[in-house]
Amino acid sequence: MGGLKIMAPIAWRNLWRRKSRTLLTITAIAMAVASLIILGAFMRAWGGSAFDRTVEALTAHGQIHAEGFLDDPTVEHAMPQPAGVLLDVLSGQSVAAWTPRIVALALIRSERESAPIMIYGIDPKRESAVSFLKPNAIDGAPLTSATSKGLIMGRSLADRLQVERGRRVVISAQDENGDIAEIGVRVTGFYKGQPDLQKYAVFVSLKEAQALLGLEGEVSEIAFLAPQRDGINVAIEDLKQAAPDLDIRRWDELQPFAKAMIDLAEGANLIWIFVSFVLVAFGLVNTLMMAVYERMREFGLLQALGMKPVLLLVQILVESVYLVVFGALAGAIAGAVTVNAFSGGLDFGHLGIGAEMFGVSQVLYPKVSAAEITVACSIVIGLSILASLYPALQASRRVPVDVLTRAQT
Amino acid sequence: MTAVIECKDVKRTYVSGKIEVQALQGVSLNVSAGEFVSLSGPSGCGKTTLLNIIGGLDRPNGGDVRVEDQWLNELSNSQLADLRMNRIGFVFQAYNLIPVLSAAENVGFIMQLQGKSTGERRRRAKQVLDSVGLSGMENRRPAELSGGQQQRVAVARAIASSPAIVLADEPTANLDSKASDALLQLLRQLNEEEGVTIVIASHDPKALEYARRHVRLVDGQIHSDA
Ligand SMILES: Nc1ncnc2c1ncn2[C@@H]1O[C@H](COP(=O)(O)OP(=O)(O)O)[C@@H](O)[C@H]1O
Ligand SMILES: [Mg+2]
């Protein structure tokens, strides 16, 4: 269109005629785009971190129990160790790793104190492939096999019980027959992190827990990981087919609070998009209105010279397109650079427990992709141009003869 | 000779708040091709209103205006814009030029709207700027020109697009007498050499000297025409 060819250079020069206002508008748009990108990256890092933390804090991608166990976690609701079709699926393509556990309420006693706990009997090799409980998460001697002697507890529980490494503690729990069973075990190590678990989760070998509770050959829980996050549903489906009588649940059914936190992280992002756009839209409409009002005489002149109202609209829109595109580009660059600067990890360690309470690990790893930048830019560019239609229409609707010919008489 | 401008009982009423101002109370006026007409009268008598209506920048409440063979009431805003682009040149009291364009670009602007090539525009702009005595100022922006020079660029622009009619509203009001003379001389030349019809609204006695027909408005009505 010939009109655009005439108007584009004029629009371009007009931008530089009002340098400070142009820069101000570009800055506002850039800040909106940059904050979208930066906040988006952090929110996703936060959501991802909250998910990872939930998964590694024993929940995994999903769990299998005997029917009734989740309501009443007692020895009656144990199930046989996986075998047959279920074992085939667990060892197959749709499941990346799995681990059997004994889980039971118990009482722990040291020489000085006692506390209610959850006792976990685990297979250390399998467990380390599924949860946080890996050898390097442990101060002292980790459990080495499903038959090892020894006990791992959290540091905060150890402080409460006033036990040191190497000391014996006594665990008591209700066994298969309803009697109280007891074993004495030596504390061999303490695990790091997991402030919530530290207060109550205590680990022994699977064999030891089975012996204590009289559950030879049985387990209370199987936790599993799918190969990827988006493969979880497939794994669940396969497992349900293999074991229709067992209670098989996804992580978000097991941890609804964590699920809510992760959803919030994503929802907050949308709210921020909306808020920052409203701010930019107001600023942009305001700036363009000022620019249009100031130049009514010029627009009148253009129309007196025979420029059609539509072309005038085009001219004003072209000016805002320049502003918005430059702003968005600057913002995209600023956002990407900022996110990249923190991609090695942003340490929230100094916030300590506060951040961990929200299910976030102490270090976030924000990332940004070209697709996300494109989306952020498109949203802001599209909506800003829409917002600038209003003053453009105002200016082109009629010939402003008053200001054109009578302003100085 | 047929009239190139025909005003038929043109009325224009402005309403501001509760007050109605009758700026034009039935003006009938014919201007033939090649005339040089002055429009005079006390401030507020309706000169600007009449010029705006003739040029299609404003619309009358009553009556109609014909420019060449087109009755303006029948035209859309976009058609009026086309009429201005092709047939009418405006020269205002001030702010005639697009600030971000150079003198030559301003002169070529209407030609650009008309779709003339860059080469043709440049050649014509230089030629016309030379003829109005602004050689060597092609690349100056309006802010770098004096008031008189700016007005001459505006006339040069009118010349360049070869309109049938030039409507000038107080073109000398901001100029000293020497610059006024130069500008009026230009308009006369345009009228005599190119046969362009000129209507100039002014209360500057000097402007009246250059015109060959004098229309005087009082209170929105024609008071005398000679
Ligand atoms: N937009 C307007 N609103 C109200 N009154 C106006 C407006 N424009 C012009 N007028 C009035 O119309 C009359 C004629 O104005 P104008 O044509 O500008 O006169 P002139 O150009 O002869 O000085 C004046 O009384 C003026 O106040
Ligand atoms: Mg006037």
Short mmCIF file of C-alpha atoms and ligand atoms in Angstrom, two decimals, chain A residues 402 405-406 409, chain B residues 12 14-16 19 21-24 41-50 169-170 201 203 217, ligand 1:
data_model
loop_
_atom_site.label_atom_id
_atom_site.label_comp_id
_atom_site.label_asym_id
_atom_site.label_seq_id
_atom_site.Cartn_x
_atom_site.Cartn_y
_atom_site.Cartn_z
CA ASP A 402 -10.68 24.56 14.96
CA THR A 405 -7.24 27.41 11.36
CA ARG A 406 -8.39 29.29 14.43
CA THR A 409 -6.92 34.25 16.10
CA ARG B 12 -23.09 27.68 9.31
CA TYR B 14 -21.78 26.94 15.79
CA VAL B 15 -23.15 25.84 19.10
CA SER B 16 -20.93 26.28 22.09
CA ILE B 19 -24.97 29.96 22.85
CA VAL B 21 -23.24 31.64 16.85
CA GLN B 22 -24.39 32.16 13.29
CA ALA B 23 -21.02 32.36 11.58
CA LEU B 24 -22.52 32.38 8.07
CA GLY B 41 -14.24 42.05 6.96
CA PRO B 42 -13.91 42.49 10.70
CA SER B 43 -12.56 39.71 12.84
CA GLY B 44 -15.25 37.10 13.49
CA CYS B 45 -17.31 37.93 10.39
CA GLY B 46 -16.97 34.40 9.00
CA LYS B 47 -14.03 34.51 6.57
CA THR B 48 -12.30 31.42 7.90
CA THR B 49 -15.60 29.55 8.14
CA LEU B 50 -16.36 30.26 4.49
CA ASP B 169 -6.41 32.27 5.12
CA GLU B 170 -4.56 35.30 6.54
CA ALA B 201 -9.11 35.94 3.39
CA HIS B 203 -7.83 42.12 6.78
CA LEU B 217 -18.30 40.01 4.82
N1 LIG C 1 -15.73 26.03 16.69
C1 LIG C 1 -16.44 27.15 16.94
N2 LIG C 1 -17.32 27.16 17.97
C2 LIG C 1 -18.03 28.25 18.25
N3 LIG C 1 -17.96 29.39 17.56
C3 LIG C 1 -17.11 29.45 16.53
C4 LIG C 1 -16.30 28.33 16.17
N4 LIG C 1 -15.57 28.68 15.09
C5 LIG C 1 -15.90 29.96 14.79
N5 LIG C 1 -16.81 30.41 15.64
C6 LIG C 1 -17.45 31.73 15.60
O1 LIG C 1 -17.92 31.97 14.30
C7 LIG C 1 -17.72 33.29 13.93
C8 LIG C 1 -16.93 33.36 12.65
O2 LIG C 1 -15.60 32.93 12.87
P1 LIG C 1 -14.45 32.93 11.78
O3 LIG C 1 -14.99 32.31 10.55
O4 LIG C 1 -13.25 32.37 12.36
O5 LIG C 1 -14.24 34.49 11.54
P2 LIG C 1 -13.03 35.25 10.86
O6 LIG C 1 -12.17 34.26 10.22
O7 LIG C 1 -13.67 36.18 9.91
O8 LIG C 1 -12.32 36.00 11.94
C9 LIG C 1 -17.02 33.96 15.11
O9 LIG C 1 -18.01 34.64 15.88
C10 LIG C 1 -16.45 32.83 15.87
O10 LIG C 1 -16.40 33.14 17.23
#
